[in-house]
mmCIF file of N, CA and C in Angstrom:
data_model
loop_
_atom_site.group_PDB
_atom_site.id
_atom_site.type_symbol
_atom_site.label_atom_id
_atom_site.label_comp_id
_atom_site.label_asym_id
_atom_site.label_seq_id
_atom_site.Cartn_x
_atom_site.Cartn_y
_atom_site.Cartn_z
ATOM 1 N N MET A 1 -19.456 10.784 -26.698
ATOM 2 C CA MET A 1 -18.384 10.737 -27.366
ATOM 3 C C MET A 1 -18.216 10.191 -28.640
ATOM 4 N N ASP A 2 -17.801 11.025 -29.693
ATOM 5 C CA ASP A 2 -17.447 10.792 -31.123
ATOM 6 C C ASP A 2 -16.456 9.788 -31.360
ATOM 7 N N ALA A 3 -16.572 8.955 -32.566
ATOM 8 C CA ALA A 3 -15.836 8.026 -32.972
ATOM 9 C C ALA A 3 -14.268 8.041 -32.646
ATOM 10 N N THR A 4 -13.888 9.355 -33.112
ATOM 11 C CA THR A 4 -12.455 9.588 -33.483
ATOM 12 C C THR A 4 -12.090 9.772 -31.829
ATOM 13 N N TYR A 5 -12.710 10.367 -30.713
ATOM 14 C CA TYR A 5 -12.184 10.494 -29.325
ATOM 15 C C TYR A 5 -12.155 9.402 -28.897
ATOM 16 N N ALA A 6 -13.209 8.595 -29.027
ATOM 17 C CA ALA A 6 -13.514 7.361 -28.242
ATOM 18 C C ALA A 6 -11.981 6.442 -29.073
ATOM 19 N N SER A 7 -11.731 6.064 -30.023
ATOM 20 C CA SER A 7 -10.523 5.919 -30.265
ATOM 21 C C SER A 7 -9.283 6.363 -30.098
ATOM 22 N N ALA A 8 -9.102 7.415 -29.705
ATOM 23 C CA ALA A 8 -7.778 7.693 -29.304
ATOM 24 C C ALA A 8 -7.765 7.464 -28.025
ATOM 25 N N LEU A 9 -9.084 7.650 -27.114
ATOM 26 C CA LEU A 9 -9.016 7.608 -25.785
ATOM 27 C C LEU A 9 -8.712 5.732 -25.389
ATOM 28 N N SER A 10 -9.287 4.907 -26.375
ATOM 29 C CA SER A 10 -9.071 3.647 -26.454
ATOM 30 C C SER A 10 -7.716 2.980 -26.639
ATOM 31 N N ALA A 11 -6.970 4.136 -27.592
ATOM 32 C CA ALA A 11 -5.589 3.908 -27.669
ATOM 33 C C ALA A 11 -4.516 4.282 -26.375
ATOM 34 N N LEU A 12 -5.171 5.360 -25.884
ATOM 35 C CA LEU A 12 -4.448 5.997 -24.602
ATOM 36 C C LEU A 12 -4.684 4.758 -23.496
ATOM 37 N N ARG A 13 -5.491 4.221 -23.278
ATOM 38 C CA ARG A 13 -5.727 3.365 -21.904
ATOM 39 C C ARG A 13 -5.151 1.825 -22.661
ATOM 40 N N SER A 14 -5.099 1.568 -23.727
ATOM 41 C CA SER A 14 -4.114 0.232 -23.878
ATOM 42 C C SER A 14 -2.864 0.943 -23.966
ATOM 43 N N PHE A 15 -2.213 2.054 -24.434
ATOM 44 C CA PHE A 15 -0.445 2.031 -24.115
ATOM 45 C C PHE A 15 -0.606 2.257 -22.229
ATOM 46 N N ASN A 16 -1.574 2.900 -21.561
ATOM 47 C CA ASN A 16 -1.053 3.298 -20.280
ATOM 48 C C ASN A 16 -1.097 1.515 -19.317
ATOM 49 N N TYR A 17 -2.092 0.743 -20.126
ATOM 50 C CA TYR A 17 -1.902 -0.730 -19.676
ATOM 51 C C TYR A 17 -0.427 -1.273 -19.798
ATOM 52 N N ASP A 18 -0.403 -1.509 -21.254
ATOM 53 C CA ASP A 18 0.667 -1.988 -21.677
ATOM 54 C C ASP A 18 2.131 -1.454 -21.051
ATOM 55 N N TYR A 19 2.368 -0.271 -21.052
ATOM 56 C CA TYR A 19 3.507 0.419 -20.507
ATOM 57 C C TYR A 19 3.502 1.287 -19.160
ATOM 58 N N ILE A 20 2.686 1.215 -18.690
ATOM 59 C CA ILE A 20 2.522 1.597 -17.227
ATOM 60 C C ILE A 20 2.333 0.739 -16.239
ATOM 61 N N TYR A 21 0.984 0.457 -16.569
ATOM 62 C CA TYR A 21 0.337 -0.231 -15.109
ATOM 63 C C TYR A 21 0.933 -1.712 -15.190
ATOM 64 N N ASN A 22 0.969 -2.585 -16.291
ATOM 65 C CA ASN A 22 1.033 -3.709 -16.183
ATOM 66 C C ASN A 22 3.077 -4.256 -16.478
ATOM 67 N N ARG A 23 3.524 -3.076 -16.505
ATOM 68 C CA ARG A 23 4.800 -3.419 -16.854
ATOM 69 C C ARG A 23 5.531 -4.323 -15.373
ATOM 70 N N PRO A 24 6.887 -4.780 -15.711
ATOM 71 C CA PRO A 24 6.901 -5.797 -14.471
ATOM 72 C C PRO A 24 7.497 -4.802 -13.211
ATOM 73 N N ASP A 25 8.063 -3.688 -13.449
ATOM 74 C CA ASP A 25 8.376 -2.743 -12.571
ATOM 75 C C ASP A 25 7.221 -2.416 -11.618
ATOM 76 N N SER A 26 6.256 -1.806 -12.111
ATOM 77 C CA SER A 26 4.877 -1.781 -11.714
ATOM 78 C C SER A 26 4.380 -2.683 -11.055
ATOM 79 N N ILE A 27 4.197 -3.786 -11.558
ATOM 80 C CA ILE A 27 4.211 -5.260 -10.883
ATOM 81 C C ILE A 27 4.791 -5.025 -9.733
ATOM 82 N N ALA A 28 6.154 -5.242 -9.856
ATOM 83 C CA ALA A 28 6.869 -5.261 -7.881
ATOM 84 C C ALA A 28 6.339 -4.087 -7.214
ATOM 85 N N GLN A 29 6.519 -3.261 -7.847
ATOM 86 C CA GLN A 29 6.038 -2.218 -7.056
ATOM 87 C C GLN A 29 4.545 -2.217 -6.234
ATOM 88 N N GLY A 30 3.662 -2.583 -6.809
ATOM 89 C CA GLY A 30 2.542 -2.946 -6.262
ATOM 90 C C GLY A 30 2.716 -4.191 -5.271
ATOM 91 N N ARG A 31 3.533 -5.172 -5.636
ATOM 92 C CA ARG A 31 3.739 -6.072 -4.661
ATOM 93 C C ARG A 31 4.465 -5.988 -3.301
ATOM 94 N N ALA A 32 5.254 -5.386 -2.976
ATOM 95 C CA ALA A 32 5.869 -4.402 -2.341
ATOM 96 C C ALA A 32 5.030 -3.637 -1.424
ATOM 97 N N VAL A 33 3.918 -2.937 -1.714
ATOM 98 C CA VAL A 33 3.152 -2.444 -0.864
ATOM 99 C C VAL A 33 2.520 -3.400 -0.288
ATOM 100 N N ILE A 34 1.680 -4.164 -1.070
ATOM 101 C CA ILE A 34 1.167 -5.360 -0.347
ATOM 102 C C ILE A 34 1.453 -6.199 0.598
ATOM 103 N N ASP A 35 2.907 -6.404 0.272
ATOM 104 C CA ASP A 35 3.799 -6.974 1.351
ATOM 105 C C ASP A 35 3.698 -6.660 2.553
ATOM 106 N N VAL A 36 4.020 -4.878 2.623
ATOM 107 C CA VAL A 36 3.869 -4.426 3.867
ATOM 108 C C VAL A 36 2.844 -4.057 4.543
ATOM 109 N N LEU A 37 1.957 -3.698 3.551
ATOM 110 C CA LEU A 37 0.393 -3.340 4.340
ATOM 111 C C LEU A 37 0.131 -4.664 4.966
ATOM 112 N N THR A 38 0.357 -6.154 4.518
ATOM 113 C CA THR A 38 -0.259 -7.280 4.864
ATOM 114 C C THR A 38 0.643 -7.594 6.392
ATOM 115 N N ALA A 39 1.736 -7.280 6.070
ATOM 116 C CA ALA A 39 2.739 -7.634 7.307
ATOM 117 C C ALA A 39 2.133 -6.568 8.585
ATOM 118 N N LEU A 40 1.947 -5.010 8.263
ATOM 119 C CA LEU A 40 1.613 -4.225 9.721
ATOM 120 C C LEU A 40 0.038 -4.644 10.201
ATOM 121 N N VAL A 41 -0.878 -4.880 9.038
ATOM 122 C CA VAL A 41 -1.690 -5.641 9.469
ATOM 123 C C VAL A 41 -1.990 -6.884 10.333
ATOM 124 N N ASP A 42 -0.768 -7.754 9.994
ATOM 125 C CA ASP A 42 -0.536 -9.234 10.383
ATOM 126 C C ASP A 42 -0.155 -8.695 11.902
ATOM 127 N N HIS A 43 0.779 -8.053 12.065
ATOM 128 C CA HIS A 43 1.267 -7.034 13.422
ATOM 129 C C HIS A 43 0.535 -6.321 14.277
ATOM 130 N N PHE A 44 -0.567 -5.951 13.822
ATOM 131 C CA PHE A 44 -1.230 -4.988 14.820
ATOM 132 C C PHE A 44 -2.642 -6.148 15.159
ATOM 133 N N ILE A 45 -2.639 -7.029 14.349
ATOM 134 C CA ILE A 45 -3.815 -8.067 14.763
ATOM 135 C C ILE A 45 -3.039 -9.086 16.058
ATOM 136 N N ALA A 46 -1.714 -9.315 16.035
ATOM 137 C CA ALA A 46 -1.494 -9.889 16.945
ATOM 138 C C ALA A 46 -0.903 -9.191 18.000
ATOM 139 N N ASN A 47 -0.438 -7.902 18.167
ATOM 140 C CA ASN A 47 -0.166 -6.849 19.229
ATOM 141 C C ASN A 47 -1.537 -5.597 19.012
ATOM 142 N N PRO A 48 -2.856 -5.890 19.200
ATOM 143 C CA PRO A 48 -3.784 -5.273 19.319
ATOM 144 C C PRO A 48 -3.161 -3.693 20.115
ATOM 145 N N ALA A 49 -2.680 -4.299 21.177
ATOM 146 C CA ALA A 49 -2.128 -3.142 22.589
ATOM 147 C C ALA A 49 -1.701 -2.060 22.007
ATOM 148 N N MET A 50 -0.961 -2.603 20.530
ATOM 149 C CA MET A 50 0.032 -0.991 19.922
ATOM 150 C C MET A 50 -0.993 -0.208 18.855
ATOM 151 N N LEU A 51 -2.034 -0.663 18.973
ATOM 152 C CA LEU A 51 -3.264 0.195 17.841
ATOM 153 C C LEU A 51 -3.168 1.506 19.097
ATOM 154 N N PRO A 52 -3.161 2.776 18.141
ATOM 155 C CA PRO A 52 -3.845 3.845 18.757
ATOM 156 C C PRO A 52 -4.986 3.753 19.569
ATOM 157 N N SER A 53 -5.225 4.699 21.224
ATOM 158 C CA SER A 53 -6.255 4.590 21.486
ATOM 159 C C SER A 53 -7.475 5.244 20.684
ATOM 160 N N SER A 54 -7.372 5.924 19.400
ATOM 161 C CA SER A 54 -8.118 6.761 18.808
ATOM 162 C C SER A 54 -9.220 5.550 17.841
ATOM 163 N N THR A 55 -8.419 4.027 17.925
ATOM 164 C CA THR A 55 -8.902 2.895 16.910
ATOM 165 C C THR A 55 -9.936 2.929 17.873
ATOM 166 N N ASN A 56 -10.872 2.413 17.050
ATOM 167 C CA ASN A 56 -12.306 1.610 17.674
ATOM 168 C C ASN A 56 -12.202 0.877 18.383
ATOM 169 N N ALA A 57 -12.546 0.841 19.778
ATOM 170 C CA ALA A 57 -12.064 -0.266 20.734
ATOM 171 C C ALA A 57 -13.035 -1.372 20.371
ATOM 172 N N GLU A 58 -14.091 -0.751 20.075
ATOM 173 C CA GLU A 58 -15.212 -1.883 20.280
ATOM 174 C C GLU A 58 -14.722 -2.804 18.760
ATOM 175 N N ALA A 59 -14.703 -2.930 17.800
ATOM 176 C CA ALA A 59 -14.306 -3.191 16.537
ATOM 177 C C ALA A 59 -13.099 -4.484 16.966
ATOM 178 N N ASP A 60 -13.562 -6.014 16.363
ATOM 179 C CA ASP A 60 -12.534 -6.916 16.291
ATOM 180 C C ASP A 60 -11.145 -6.469 16.001
ATOM 181 N N PRO A 61 -10.058 -7.181 16.328
ATOM 182 C CA PRO A 61 -8.996 -6.890 16.060
ATOM 183 C C PRO A 61 -8.452 -7.094 14.727
ATOM 184 N N VAL A 62 -9.009 -7.830 13.925
ATOM 185 C CA VAL A 62 -8.906 -7.521 12.429
ATOM 186 C C VAL A 62 -9.577 -6.373 11.864
ATOM 187 N N THR A 63 -10.870 -6.246 12.034
ATOM 188 C CA THR A 63 -10.916 -4.548 11.625
ATOM 189 C C THR A 63 -10.298 -3.498 12.234
ATOM 190 N N ALA A 64 -9.828 -3.672 13.391
ATOM 191 C CA ALA A 64 -9.187 -2.453 13.786
ATOM 192 C C ALA A 64 -8.161 -2.361 13.155
ATOM 193 N N ALA A 65 -6.932 -3.554 13.211
ATOM 194 C CA ALA A 65 -5.672 -3.701 12.290
ATOM 195 C C ALA A 65 -6.170 -3.029 10.994
ATOM 196 N N VAL A 66 -7.050 -3.545 9.951
ATOM 197 C CA VAL A 66 -6.982 -3.472 8.832
ATOM 198 C C VAL A 66 -7.594 -1.947 8.790
ATOM 199 N N THR A 67 -8.239 -1.447 9.531
ATOM 200 C CA THR A 67 -9.132 0.282 9.182
ATOM 201 C C THR A 67 -7.348 1.081 9.905
ATOM 202 N N TYR A 68 -7.192 0.670 10.677
ATOM 203 C CA TYR A 68 -5.954 1.626 11.057
ATOM 204 C C TYR A 68 -4.661 1.780 10.170
ATOM 205 N N VAL A 69 -4.550 0.936 9.522
ATOM 206 C CA VAL A 69 -3.427 0.677 8.362
ATOM 207 C C VAL A 69 -4.039 1.388 7.067
ATOM 208 N N ALA A 70 -4.982 1.155 6.956
ATOM 209 C CA ALA A 70 -5.991 1.470 5.410
ATOM 210 C C ALA A 70 -5.315 3.043 5.955
ATOM 211 N N GLY A 71 -5.697 3.965 6.709
ATOM 212 C CA GLY A 71 -5.558 5.289 7.008
ATOM 213 C C GLY A 71 -4.504 5.786 6.899
ATOM 214 N N MET A 72 -3.352 4.928 6.764
ATOM 215 C CA MET A 72 -2.375 5.408 6.895
ATOM 216 C C MET A 72 -1.347 6.313 4.957
ATOM 217 N N THR A 73 -0.913 6.698 5.222
ATOM 218 C CA THR A 73 0.229 6.895 3.978
ATOM 219 C C THR A 73 0.868 5.875 3.666
ATOM 220 N N ASP A 74 1.562 5.975 2.322
ATOM 221 C CA ASP A 74 2.598 5.178 1.945
ATOM 222 C C ASP A 74 3.634 5.827 2.644
ATOM 223 N N ARG A 75 3.926 6.486 2.773
ATOM 224 C CA ARG A 75 5.413 7.064 3.576
ATOM 225 C C ARG A 75 5.163 6.421 5.090
ATOM 226 N N TYR A 76 3.999 7.237 5.759
ATOM 227 C CA TYR A 76 3.673 6.334 6.884
ATOM 228 C C TYR A 76 3.820 5.267 7.182
ATOM 229 N N ALA A 77 2.923 4.281 6.615
ATOM 230 C CA ALA A 77 3.304 3.008 6.592
ATOM 231 C C ALA A 77 4.619 2.243 6.429
ATOM 232 N N PHE A 78 5.279 2.750 5.409
ATOM 233 C CA PHE A 78 6.880 2.362 5.367
ATOM 234 C C PHE A 78 7.654 2.379 6.477
ATOM 235 N N ASP A 79 7.835 3.892 7.257
ATOM 236 C CA ASP A 79 8.169 4.197 8.514
ATOM 237 C C ASP A 79 7.520 3.405 9.566
ATOM 238 N N THR A 80 6.845 3.073 9.638
ATOM 239 C CA THR A 80 5.782 2.542 10.812
ATOM 240 C C THR A 80 6.313 0.942 10.228
ATOM 241 N N ALA A 81 6.735 0.494 9.388
ATOM 242 C CA ALA A 81 7.438 -1.161 8.817
ATOM 243 C C ALA A 81 8.911 -1.053 9.355
ATOM 244 N N VAL A 82 9.264 -0.115 9.141
ATOM 245 C CA VAL A 82 10.631 0.315 9.090
ATOM 246 C C VAL A 82 11.223 0.029 10.762
ATOM 247 N N ARG A 83 9.992 0.905 11.453
ATOM 248 C CA ARG A 83 10.283 1.158 13.185
ATOM 249 C C ARG A 83 10.016 -0.056 13.546
ATOM 250 N N LEU A 84 8.396 -0.657 13.398
ATOM 251 C CA LEU A 84 8.145 -1.905 14.311
ATOM 252 C C LEU A 84 8.438 -3.284 13.713
ATOM 253 N N LEU A 85 8.609 -3.232 12.432
ATOM 254 C CA LEU A 85 9.074 -4.827 12.005
ATOM 255 C C LEU A 85 10.382 -4.716 11.130
ATOM 256 N N ASP A 86 11.544 -3.672 11.666
ATOM 257 C CA ASP A 86 12.930 -4.180 10.603
ATOM 258 C C ASP A 86 12.364 -4.322 9.208
ATOM 259 N N TRP A 87 11.651 -3.369 8.425
ATOM 260 C CA TRP A 87 11.416 -3.583 7.157
ATOM 261 C C TRP A 87 12.718 -3.120 6.542
ATOM 262 N N PRO A 88 13.217 -4.624 5.353
ATOM 263 C CA PRO A 88 14.700 -4.209 5.330
ATOM 264 C C PRO A 88 14.557 -2.873 3.568
ATOM 265 N N ALA A 89 15.299 -2.144 3.825
ATOM 266 C CA ALA A 89 15.369 -1.150 2.422
ATOM 267 C C ALA A 89 15.231 -1.766 1.212
ATOM 268 N N GLU A 90 15.583 -2.783 0.796
ATOM 269 C CA GLU A 90 15.121 -3.530 -0.503
ATOM 270 C C GLU A 90 13.959 -3.746 -0.625
ATOM 271 N N ARG A 91 13.077 -4.050 0.357
ATOM 272 C CA ARG A 91 11.886 -4.370 0.141
ATOM 273 C C ARG A 91 10.680 -3.262 -0.314
ATOM 274 N N ARG A 92 11.344 -2.198 0.201
ATOM 275 C CA ARG A 92 10.407 -1.049 -0.410
ATOM 276 C C ARG A 92 10.573 -0.459 -1.409
ATOM 277 N N PRO A 93 9.296 -0.136 -2.055
ATOM 278 C CA PRO A 93 9.230 0.304 -3.844
ATOM 279 C C PRO A 93 10.046 1.741 -4.032
ATOM 280 N N LEU A 94 10.336 1.984 -5.194
ATOM 281 C CA LEU A 94 11.578 2.950 -5.639
ATOM 282 C C LEU A 94 10.464 4.245 -5.232
ATOM 283 N N GLY A 95 11.458 5.456 -4.759
ATOM 284 C CA GLY A 95 10.803 6.456 -4.068
ATOM 285 C C GLY A 95 10.063 6.610 -2.610
ATOM 286 N N ILE A 96 9.964 5.487 -2.061
ATOM 287 C CA ILE A 96 9.564 5.690 -0.739
ATOM 288 C C ILE A 96 10.705 5.945 0.251
ATOM 289 N N ASP A 97 11.122 7.102 0.591
ATOM 290 C CA ASP A 97 12.302 7.100 1.651
ATOM 291 C C ASP A 97 11.529 7.276 2.799
ATOM 292 N N VAL A 98 12.269 6.941 3.766
ATOM 293 C CA VAL A 98 11.939 6.598 5.320
ATOM 294 C C VAL A 98 12.524 7.787 6.266
ATOM 295 N N HIS A 99 12.123 7.888 6.921
ATOM 296 C CA HIS A 99 12.539 9.194 8.046
ATOM 297 C C HIS A 99 12.882 8.678 9.122
ATOM 298 N N GLY A 100 14.047 8.381 9.596
ATOM 299 C CA GLY A 100 14.224 8.594 11.501
ATOM 300 C C GLY A 100 14.334 7.073 11.161
#
């Protein structure tokens, strides 16, 4: 990559980190996702019988819970948190709507 393109790419990366990835709203969104995923993993570790039968039965409860939650889409994870954990709406990231 020539110096002109490298400089432009570096400026774009700096802009993205300053104004997109590290802005307070983005950090809060990330924290909300981490909180719900942690709560779901903790829930399934404490209640392994609630894991689907397709989950690897030979895995230890932590691995089984982490593997199951890791396979969830964002929307499904928040739907599940609302359904199983009564996850409050104000703790969901913006843009994550929950069905039924």
